[in-house]
PDB file of C-alpha atoms in Angstrom:
ATOM      1  CA  MET A   1      10.135  23.157  42.543  1.00 50.00           C
ATOM      2  CA  GLN A   2       8.427  19.973  40.384  1.00 50.00           C
ATOM      3  CA  PRO A   3       8.674  16.647  41.278  1.00 53.00           C
ATOM      4  CA  ALA A   4      11.139  14.635  39.574  1.00 52.00           C
ATOM      5  CA  LEU A   5      10.336  12.193  37.002  1.00 50.00           C
ATOM      6  CA  LEU A   6       9.710   8.618  37.577  1.00 51.00           C
ATOM      7  CA  ASN A   7      10.437   7.249  34.023  1.00 57.00           C
ATOM      8  CA  PRO A   8      12.447  10.287  32.410  1.00 64.00           C
ATOM      9  CA  VAL A   9      12.718  10.119  28.465  1.00 65.00           C
ATOM     10  CA  PRO A  10      15.930   9.141  27.794  1.00 69.00           C
ATOM     11  CA  ALA A  11      18.534  10.606  25.503  1.00 71.00           C
ATOM     12  CA  TRP A  12      18.162   9.963  21.445  1.00 68.00           C
ATOM     13  CA  LYS A  13      21.840   9.002  21.656  1.00 76.00           C
ATOM     14  CA  THR A  14      20.870   6.356  24.773  1.00 77.00           C
ATOM     15  CA  VAL A  15      18.325   5.161  22.601  1.00 76.00           C
ATOM     16  CA  ALA A  16      19.872   4.805  19.310  1.00 79.00           C
ATOM     17  CA  ARG A  17      23.157   2.962  21.661  1.00 85.00           C
ATOM     18  CA  GLU A  18      20.692   0.484  22.894  1.00 86.00           C
ATOM     19  CA  GLN A  19      18.964  -0.346  19.754  1.00 86.00           C
ATOM     20  CA  PHE A  20      22.110  -0.262  17.689  1.00 89.00           C
ATOM     21  CA  ARG A  21      23.104  -2.963  20.449  1.00 91.00           C
ATOM     22  CA  SER A  22      19.916  -4.945  20.233  1.00 88.00           C
ATOM     23  CA  VAL A  23      19.972  -5.210  16.582  1.00 90.00           C
ATOM     24  CA  GLY A  24      23.428  -6.521  16.453  1.00 90.00           C
ATOM     25  CA  VAL A  25      22.113  -9.554  18.721  1.00 89.00           C
ATOM     26  CA  ALA A  26      19.449 -10.198  16.640  1.00 87.00           C
ATOM     27  CA  LEU A  27      21.382 -10.296  13.582  1.00 90.00           C
ATOM     28  CA  ARG A  28      23.734 -13.033  14.859  1.00 90.00           C
ATOM     29  CA  ARG A  29      22.304 -15.978  13.681  1.00 91.00           C
ATOM     30  CA  GLU A  30      22.311 -14.457  10.099  1.00 89.00           C
ATOM     31  CA  ALA A  31      25.923 -13.057  10.633  1.00 90.00           C
ATOM     32  CA  LEU A  32      27.032 -16.557  11.815  1.00 92.00           C
ATOM     33  CA  VAL A  33      25.556 -17.498   8.575  1.00 91.00           C
ATOM     34  CA  ALA A  34      27.411 -14.902   6.323  1.00 89.00           C
ATOM     35  CA  ALA A  35      30.665 -15.682   7.799  1.00 90.00           C
ATOM     36  CA  GLY A  36      30.160 -19.521   7.180  1.00 92.00           C
ATOM     37  CA  PHE A  37      29.570 -18.985   3.548  1.00 90.00           C
ATOM     38  CA  VAL A  38      32.915 -16.500   3.008  1.00 89.00           C
ATOM     39  CA  GLY A  39      34.847 -19.004   5.092  1.00 90.00           C
ATOM     40  CA  VAL A  40      33.373 -21.853   2.639  1.00 91.00           C
ATOM     41  CA  LEU A  41      33.941 -19.778   0.037  1.00 88.00           C
ATOM     42  CA  SER A  42      37.769 -18.846   1.174  1.00 87.00           C
ATOM     43  CA  VAL A  43      38.201 -22.490   1.494  1.00 88.00           C
ATOM     44  CA  TRP A  44      37.486 -23.194  -2.455  1.00 87.00           C
ATOM     45  CA  ILE A  45      39.194 -20.289  -3.474  1.00 83.00           C
ATOM     46  CA  GLY A  46      42.446 -21.576  -1.594  1.00 82.00           C
ATOM     47  CA  TYR A  47      41.743 -25.497  -3.425  1.00 79.00           C
ATOM     48  CA  LEU A  48      41.576 -23.816  -6.534  1.00 78.00           C
ATOM     49  CA  GLY A  49      44.818 -21.910  -6.029  1.00 74.00           C
ATOM     50  CA  VAL A  50      46.830 -24.933  -4.710  1.00 74.00           C
ATOM     51  CA  ASN A  51      45.512 -26.857  -7.323  1.00 74.00           C
ATOM     52  CA  GLY A  52      46.521 -24.398 -10.434  1.00 68.00           C
ATOM     53  CA  PHE A  53      43.218 -23.022 -11.420  1.00 67.00           C
ATOM     54  CA  SER A  54      43.048 -19.716 -13.149  1.00 62.00           C
ATOM     55  CA  ASP A  55      39.998 -19.323 -11.242  1.00 64.00           C
ATOM     56  CA  ALA A  56      41.155 -18.764  -7.857  1.00 71.00           C
ATOM     57  CA  ARG A  57      42.294 -15.249  -9.228  1.00 81.00           C
ATOM     58  CA  VAL A  58      39.463 -13.173  -7.422  1.00 84.00           C
ATOM     59  CA  PRO A  59      39.104 -10.047  -9.142  1.00 87.00           C
ATOM     60  CA  PHE A  60      38.764  -6.701  -6.746  1.00 89.00           C
ATOM     61  CA  SER A  61      35.910  -4.355  -8.124  1.00 89.00           C
ATOM     62  CA  PRO A  62      32.979  -2.078  -7.366  1.00 90.00           C
ATOM     63  CA  GLU A  63      30.857  -4.202  -9.307  1.00 88.00           C
ATOM     64  CA  ALA A  64      31.937  -6.953  -6.724  1.00 87.00           C
ATOM     65  CA  GLY A  65      29.435  -5.811  -4.290  1.00 86.00           C
ATOM     66  CA  LEU A  66      26.679  -6.713  -6.116  1.00 88.00           C
ATOM     67  CA  PRO A  67      25.627  -9.382  -3.864  1.00 88.00           C
ATOM     68  CA  VAL A  68      25.691  -7.075  -0.778  1.00 91.00           C
ATOM     69  CA  VAL A  69      23.591  -4.762  -1.899  1.00 92.00           C
ATOM     70  CA  LEU A  70      20.935  -7.278  -3.029  1.00 90.00           C
ATOM     71  CA  LEU A  71      20.965  -8.622   0.234  1.00 91.00           C
ATOM     72  CA  ALA A  72      20.313  -5.055   1.773  1.00 94.00           C
ATOM     73  CA  LEU A  73      16.966  -5.319   0.233  1.00 93.00           C
ATOM     74  CA  LEU A  74      16.583  -8.163   2.285  1.00 92.00           C
ATOM     75  CA  ALA A  75      18.092  -7.213   5.627  1.00 93.00           C
ATOM     76  CA  PRO A  76      14.985  -5.546   6.968  1.00 93.00           C
ATOM     77  CA  MET A  77      13.308  -8.622   7.239  1.00 92.00           C
ATOM     78  CA  ALA A  78      15.891 -10.004   9.912  1.00 91.00           C
ATOM     79  CA  VAL A  79      15.907  -6.540  11.603  1.00 91.00           C
ATOM     80  CA  TRP A  80      12.336  -7.098  12.164  1.00 90.00           C
ATOM     81  CA  LYS A  81      12.093 -10.826  12.248  1.00 87.00           C
ATOM     82  CA  GLY A  82       9.024 -11.771  14.684  1.00 80.00           C
ATOM     83  CA  GLU A  83       7.827  -8.332  14.808  1.00 79.00           C
ATOM     84  CA  ASP A  84       5.512  -7.959  11.779  1.00 75.00           C
ATOM     85  CA  PRO A  85       3.116  -5.273  12.289  1.00 73.00           C
ATOM     86  CA  ALA A  86       0.665  -7.345  14.559  1.00 68.00           C
ATOM     87  CA  ARG A  87       3.203  -7.750  17.039  1.00 67.00           C
ATOM     88  CA  ARG A  88       4.343  -4.289  17.306  1.00 67.00           C
ATOM     89  CA  GLY A  89       2.096  -3.132  20.227  1.00 63.00           C
ATOM     90  CA  TYR A  90       4.684  -2.843  22.956  1.00 63.00           C
ATOM     91  CA  HIS A  91       6.058   0.060  21.039  1.00 61.00           C
ATOM     92  CA  ARG A  92       3.125   2.148  22.833  1.00 62.00           C
ATOM     93  CA  ALA A  93       5.152   1.612  26.153  1.00 61.00           C
ATOM     94  CA  MET A  94       8.463   2.449  24.861  1.00 66.00           C
ATOM     95  CA  PRO A  95       9.669   5.643  26.270  1.00 65.00           C
ATOM     96  CA  VAL A  96      10.020   7.158  22.763  1.00 68.00           C
ATOM     97  CA  SER A  97       6.949   7.543  20.075  1.00 74.00           C
ATOM     98  CA  HIS A  98       6.100   4.496  17.584  1.00 74.00           C
ATOM     99  CA  GLY A  99       7.476   6.362  14.700  1.00 77.00           C
ATOM    100  CA  THR A 100      10.833   7.090  16.615  1.00 81.00           C
ATOM    101  CA  HIS A 101      11.591   3.795  17.907  1.00 81.00           C
ATOM    102  CA  ALA A 102      10.650   2.416  14.081  1.00 85.00           C
ATOM    103  CA  VAL A 103      13.237   4.749  12.569  1.00 89.00           C
ATOM    104  CA  THR A 104      15.741   3.898  15.131  1.00 89.00           C
ATOM    105  CA  ARG A 105      15.992   0.389  15.180  1.00 90.00           C
ATOM    106  CA  SER A 106      15.782   0.509  10.840  1.00 92.00           C
ATOM    107  CA  LEU A 107      18.885   2.973  11.084  1.00 93.00           C
ATOM    108  CA  SER A 108      20.526   0.748  13.707  1.00 93.00           C
ATOM    109  CA  GLY A 109      20.134  -2.018  11.014  1.00 94.00           C
ATOM    110  CA  LEU A 110      21.193  -0.008   8.425  1.00 95.00           C
ATOM    111  CA  ALA A 111      24.798   0.511   9.838  1.00 95.00           C
ATOM    112  CA  TRP A 112      25.343  -2.881  10.712  1.00 95.00           C
ATOM    113  CA  THR A 113      24.480  -3.683   7.124  1.00 95.00           C
ATOM    114  CA  LEU A 114      26.875  -0.972   5.721  1.00 95.00           C
ATOM    115  CA  ALA A 115      29.667  -2.558   8.432  1.00 94.00           C
ATOM    116  CA  ALA A 116      28.846  -5.603   6.504  1.00 93.00           C
ATOM    117  CA  ALA A 117      29.499  -4.183   3.606  1.00 94.00           C
ATOM    118  CA  VAL A 118      32.983  -3.066   4.510  1.00 95.00           C
ATOM    119  CA  GLY A 119      34.026  -6.156   5.963  1.00 94.00           C
ATOM    120  CA  PHE A 120      32.897  -7.924   2.306  1.00 93.00           C
ATOM    121  CA  PHE A 121      35.388  -5.414   0.527  1.00 93.00           C
ATOM    122  CA  ALA A 122      37.809  -5.818   3.054  1.00 93.00           C
ATOM    123  CA  TRP A 123      37.559  -9.787   2.597  1.00 92.00           C
ATOM    124  CA  LEU A 124      37.415  -9.453  -1.282  1.00 91.00           C
ATOM    125  CA  GLY A 125      40.335  -7.155  -1.353  1.00 91.00           C
ATOM    126  CA  THR A 126      42.685  -9.395   0.800  1.00 90.00           C
ATOM    127  CA  ALA A 127      41.383 -12.701  -1.639  1.00 88.00           C
ATOM    128  CA  SER A 128      42.141 -10.565  -4.600  1.00 88.00           C
ATOM    129  CA  ALA A 129      45.869  -9.864  -2.688  1.00 87.00           C
ATOM    130  CA  LEU A 130      46.531 -13.029  -1.720  1.00 85.00           C
ATOM    131  CA  THR A 131      45.360 -14.589  -4.930  1.00 84.00           C
ATOM    132  CA  GLY A 132      46.919 -12.633  -7.440  1.00 84.00           C
ATOM    133  CA  GLY A 133      43.471 -11.228  -8.594  1.00 83.00           C
ATOM    134  CA  PRO A 134      42.853  -7.659 -11.068  1.00 85.00           C
ATOM    135  CA  VAL A 135      42.259  -4.686  -9.595  1.00 87.00           C
ATOM    136  CA  ASP A 136      39.939  -1.995 -10.780  1.00 82.00           C
ATOM    137  CA  HIS A 137      41.884   1.230 -10.984  1.00 74.00           C
ATOM    138  CA  GLY A 138      39.406   2.834 -12.486  1.00 72.00           C
ATOM    139  CA  GLN A 139      37.476   6.197 -11.421  1.00 82.00           C
ATOM    140  CA  GLY A 140      37.774   6.128  -7.305  1.00 81.00           C
ATOM    141  CA  TRP A 141      34.183   7.792  -7.265  1.00 89.00           C
ATOM    142  CA  LEU A 142      32.880   4.404  -8.671  1.00 92.00           C
ATOM    143  CA  TRP A 143      33.674   2.556  -4.659  1.00 93.00           C
ATOM    144  CA  ILE A 144      30.853   5.091  -3.249  1.00 93.00           C
ATOM    145  CA  ALA A 145      28.189   3.628  -5.780  1.00 93.00           C
ATOM    146  CA  PRO A 146      27.847   0.020  -3.773  1.00 93.00           C
ATOM    147  CA  PHE A 147      27.251   1.720  -0.564  1.00 95.00           C
ATOM    148  CA  THR A 148      24.686   4.124  -1.636  1.00 95.00           C
ATOM    149  CA  GLY A 149      23.317   1.396  -3.414  1.00 94.00           C
ATOM    150  CA  VAL A 150      23.090  -0.830   0.066  1.00 95.00           C
ATOM    151  CA  ALA A 151      21.564   2.580   1.515  1.00 96.00           C
ATOM    152  CA  VAL A 152      19.000   2.838  -1.061  1.00 96.00           C
ATOM    153  CA  MET A 153      18.038  -0.681  -1.094  1.00 95.00           C
ATOM    154  CA  TYR A 154      17.984  -0.917   2.615  1.00 96.00           C
ATOM    155  CA  LEU A 155      15.847   1.884   3.007  1.00 96.00           C
ATOM    156  CA  LEU A 156      13.129   0.542   0.229  1.00 95.00           C
ATOM    157  CA  GLY A 157      13.353  -2.904   1.906  1.00 94.00           C
ATOM    158  CA  SER A 158      12.424  -1.421   5.583  1.00 94.00           C
ATOM    159  CA  ALA A 159       9.626   0.748   3.966  1.00 93.00           C
ATOM    160  CA  LEU A 160       8.023  -2.508   2.652  1.00 93.00           C
ATOM    161  CA  THR A 161       8.888  -4.212   6.095  1.00 92.00           C
ATOM    162  CA  LEU A 162       7.225  -2.030   8.002  1.00 90.00           C
ATOM    163  CA  VAL A 163       3.836  -1.935   6.665  1.00 88.00           C
ATOM    164  CA  THR A 164       3.443  -5.298   5.463  1.00 87.00           C
ATOM    165  CA  ALA A 165       3.881  -8.689   7.546  1.00 83.00           C
ATOM    166  CA  TYR A 166       4.727 -10.382   4.323  1.00 85.00           C
ATOM    167  CA  PRO A 167       7.080  -8.246   2.424  1.00 87.00           C
ATOM    168  CA  TRP A 168       9.017 -11.531   0.917  1.00 87.00           C
ATOM    169  CA  ARG A 169       5.706 -11.958  -1.003  1.00 86.00           C
ATOM    170  CA  TRP A 170       5.646  -8.882  -2.606  1.00 86.00           C
ATOM    171  CA  MET A 171       9.336  -8.829  -3.312  1.00 87.00           C
ATOM    172  CA  GLY A 172       8.771 -12.381  -4.893  1.00 87.00           C
ATOM    173  CA  GLY A 173       5.822 -10.683  -6.759  1.00 86.00           C
ATOM    174  CA  GLY A 174       7.433  -7.887  -8.261  1.00 85.00           C
ATOM    175  CA  VAL A 175      10.020 -10.433  -9.736  1.00 83.00           C
ATOM    176  CA  VAL A 176       7.435 -12.773 -11.224  1.00 84.00           C
ATOM    177  CA  ALA A 177       5.303  -9.679 -12.436  1.00 82.00           C
ATOM    178  CA  TYR A 178       8.311  -8.126 -14.038  1.00 80.00           C
ATOM    179  CA  MET A 179       9.596 -11.410 -15.786  1.00 81.00           C
ATOM    180  CA  PHE A 180       6.090 -11.638 -17.085  1.00 80.00           C
ATOM    181  CA  LEU A 181       6.074  -8.227 -18.313  1.00 77.00           C
ATOM    182  CA  ARG A 182       9.689  -8.775 -20.073  1.00 74.00           C
ATOM    183  CA  MET A 183       8.138 -12.118 -22.021  1.00 76.00           C
ATOM    184  CA  LEU A 184       4.770  -9.763 -22.934  1.00 73.00           C
ATOM    185  CA  ARG A 185       7.126  -6.923 -24.129  1.00 67.00           C
ATOM    186  CA  MET A 186       6.477  -7.651 -27.763  1.00 61.00           C
ATOM    187  CA  ALA A 187       2.771  -6.861 -27.171  1.00 60.00           C
ATOM    188  CA  ASP A 188       1.380  -3.950 -28.099  1.00 59.00           C
ATOM    189  CA  GLY A 189      -0.767  -3.429 -25.157  1.00 58.00           C
ATOM    190  CA  THR A 190       2.177  -4.218 -22.566  1.00 64.00           C
ATOM    191  CA  ARG A 191       4.843  -2.830 -24.412  1.00 69.00           C
ATOM    192  CA  PRO A 192       4.656   0.947 -23.030  1.00 74.00           C
ATOM    193  CA  LEU A 193       4.599  -0.505 -19.287  1.00 74.00           C
ATOM    194  CA  SER A 194       7.366  -2.943 -19.580  1.00 74.00           C
ATOM    195  CA  GLU A 195       9.565  -0.145 -20.808  1.00 77.00           C
ATOM    196  CA  ALA A 196       8.501   2.276 -18.119  1.00 80.00           C
ATOM    197  CA  VAL A 197       9.345  -0.440 -15.378  1.00 81.00           C
ATOM    198  CA  ASP A 198      12.602  -0.823 -17.354  1.00 80.00           C
ATOM    199  CA  SER A 199      13.674   2.856 -17.352  1.00 83.00           C
ATOM    200  CA  VAL A 200      13.184   2.774 -13.624  1.00 85.00           C
ATOM    201  CA  ILE A 201      15.444   0.055 -13.175  1.00 86.00           C
ATOM    202  CA  TRP A 202      17.798   0.145 -16.133  1.00 85.00           C
ATOM    203  CA  GLY A 203      17.630   3.552 -17.187  1.00 85.00           C
ATOM    204  CA  ARG A 204      19.972   6.518 -17.454  1.00 88.00           C
ATOM    205  CA  TYR A 205      18.614   7.698 -14.045  1.00 90.00           C
ATOM    206  CA  GLY A 206      17.722   4.290 -12.863  1.00 90.00           C
ATOM    207  CA  ILE A 207      18.208   2.555  -9.448  1.00 91.00           C
ATOM    208  CA  ALA A 208      21.239   0.020 -11.415  1.00 90.00           C
ATOM    209  CA  THR A 209      22.815   3.488 -12.157  1.00 91.00           C
ATOM    210  CA  VAL A 210      22.955   4.305  -8.481  1.00 93.00           C
ATOM    211  CA  VAL A 211      24.143   0.619  -7.366  1.00 92.00           C
ATOM    212  CA  SER A 212      27.160   0.641 -10.035  1.00 90.00           C
ATOM    213  CA  GLY A 213      27.721   4.329 -11.340  1.00 88.00           C
ATOM    214  CA  TRP A 214      27.108   3.073 -14.794  1.00 87.00           C
ATOM    215  CA  SER A 215      24.450   4.186 -17.064  1.00 87.00           C
ATOM    216  CA  PRO A 216      23.240   3.570 -20.821  1.00 85.00           C
ATOM    217  CA  MET A 217      24.650   6.390 -23.110  1.00 78.00           C
ATOM    218  CA  PRO A 218      21.906   8.929 -24.539  1.00 75.00           C
ATOM    219  CA  GLY A 219      20.647   7.205 -27.840  1.00 67.00           C
ATOM    220  CA  ASN A 220      22.393   4.052 -27.377  1.00 64.00           C
ATOM    221  CA  HIS A 221      21.016   1.902 -24.372  1.00 64.00           C
ATOM    222  CA  TRP A 222      23.999  -1.302 -25.370  1.00 66.00           C
ATOM    223  CA  MET A 223      26.344   1.239 -24.504  1.00 72.00           C
ATOM    224  CA  HIS A 224      27.475   2.476 -21.088  1.00 80.00           C
ATOM    225  CA  ASP A 225      29.914   4.691 -18.853  1.00 82.00           C
ATOM    226  CA  ALA A 226      30.467   5.894 -15.826  1.00 85.00           C
ATOM    227  CA  ASN A 227      29.427   9.343 -15.459  1.00 87.00           C
ATOM    228  CA  ALA A 228      30.007  10.758 -12.300  1.00 90.00           C
ATOM    229  CA  SER A 229      27.215  13.717 -12.734  1.00 92.00           C
ATOM    230  CA  VAL A 230      24.261  11.233 -13.740  1.00 92.00           C
ATOM    231  CA  TRP A 231      25.301   9.126 -11.091  1.00 93.00           C
ATOM    232  CA  LEU A 232      25.453  12.076  -8.770  1.00 94.00           C
ATOM    233  CA  LEU A 233      21.887  13.135  -9.836  1.00 95.00           C
ATOM    234  CA  ALA A 234      20.242   9.077 -10.028  1.00 94.00           C
ATOM    235  CA  THR A 235      21.454   9.197  -6.359  1.00 95.00           C
ATOM    236  CA  TRP A 236      20.048  12.377  -4.859  1.00 95.00           C
ATOM    237  CA  PHE A 237      16.708  11.726  -6.814  1.00 95.00           C
ATOM    238  CA  TRP A 238      16.704   7.610  -5.426  1.00 95.00           C
ATOM    239  CA  LEU A 239      17.918   8.791  -1.583  1.00 95.00           C
ATOM    240  CA  ALA A 240      15.108  11.348  -1.481  1.00 96.00           C
ATOM    241  CA  ILE A 241      12.512   8.809  -2.357  1.00 95.00           C
ATOM    242  CA  ALA A 242      13.806   6.072  -0.377  1.00 95.00           C
ATOM    243  CA  ILE A 243      14.111   8.424   2.911  1.00 95.00           C
ATOM    244  CA  SER A 244      10.620   9.815   2.333  1.00 95.00           C
ATOM    245  CA  VAL A 245       8.894   6.452   2.209  1.00 94.00           C
ATOM    246  CA  PHE A 246      10.798   4.694   5.063  1.00 95.00           C
ATOM    247  CA  LEU A 247       9.746   8.095   6.682  1.00 93.00           C
ATOM    248  CA  TYR A 248       6.398   7.899   5.988  1.00 92.00           C
ATOM    249  CA  SER A 249       5.861   4.220   6.614  1.00 91.00           C
ATOM    250  CA  ALA A 250       7.793   4.674   9.818  1.00 88.00           C
ATOM    251  CA  TYR A 251       5.555   7.296  10.988  1.00 85.00           C
ATOM    252  CA  ARG A 252       2.349   5.853   9.608  1.00 82.00           C
ATOM    253  CA  GLN A 253       2.230   1.884  10.373  1.00 72.00           C
ATOM    254  CA  PRO A 254      -0.775   0.114  10.235  1.00 64.00           C
ATOM    255  CA  GLU A 255      -2.575  -0.311  13.690  1.00 58.00           C
ATOM    256  CA  ARG A 256      -2.996  -3.950  14.072  1.00 56.00           C
TER     257      ARG A 256
END
C-alpha cells in the first residue's frame, strides 16, 4: 500500500471554484465603482425623462455594448492588480503548475467580465423599456458579437498583462503610435504601414468586425454590412490568435 499524500493535488474543479471566488473578491472595488457609475447614469436618465428631454430615450442595440468591450481589454489589469511578474513567486508554492494557475485565474476573470457584460445589457434593456427607447430588431446573431468581442479583447489584454509589469504603458503607447501613424498616413514612407494597421483594426476581417458584426463592403470601405459569414470567419481567426497568444503568455511568463 502506498502512503497517503500529505498535500494531495486538488481537482481542477476545486481550483477553478476557488479562483473564481478569489477573483470575485479581488474585483469587488471595481464592481462597486461600475455599479455607482450605472446608478448615477440611471438617475440622470430619470431626471431627463421627468423633464421631458428626448435624450432620455435609451436605445437598445448590440452596438451599445462597445464600452464593455473596451473595458474588457483593461479588465485583466484589475484581475492581476498587485501581482506583476516580479510578485508571482508564490505561484511556485501552489499545488498546481505556474501556467495552470495563471490560466485558471485569468479564465475566472473572463467569466466575471462576461457576467458584467450580461448585467450591462440587462440594465440597458430595462432602461430602454422604461424610457421607450428604440430597440434594434435586426439580425439576432449581432447580439452575440459584443460577447465574442469581450472574450477576444480580454484574452489579448491578459496576454499583455501576464508578460509585462506595466501593460497600461504598452496600451497607451500603442494608441499614441496609431494616432501618430494616422497623422502621417499621407507620407509615402508610412502609408503602407498605416494601411496595414488599419486593415487589422477596421478591415473586413479586423477586430472591429468581431466586436460589432459589421464589416466594410468589398471595394467600398465607407459602406458596411452585417454579413454573418464574414463575422464568423473573423471571429474564429481572432479567437484562435487571442487564445494562442494568451496560452503562450501564461505558460511562458518571465522569471523575475
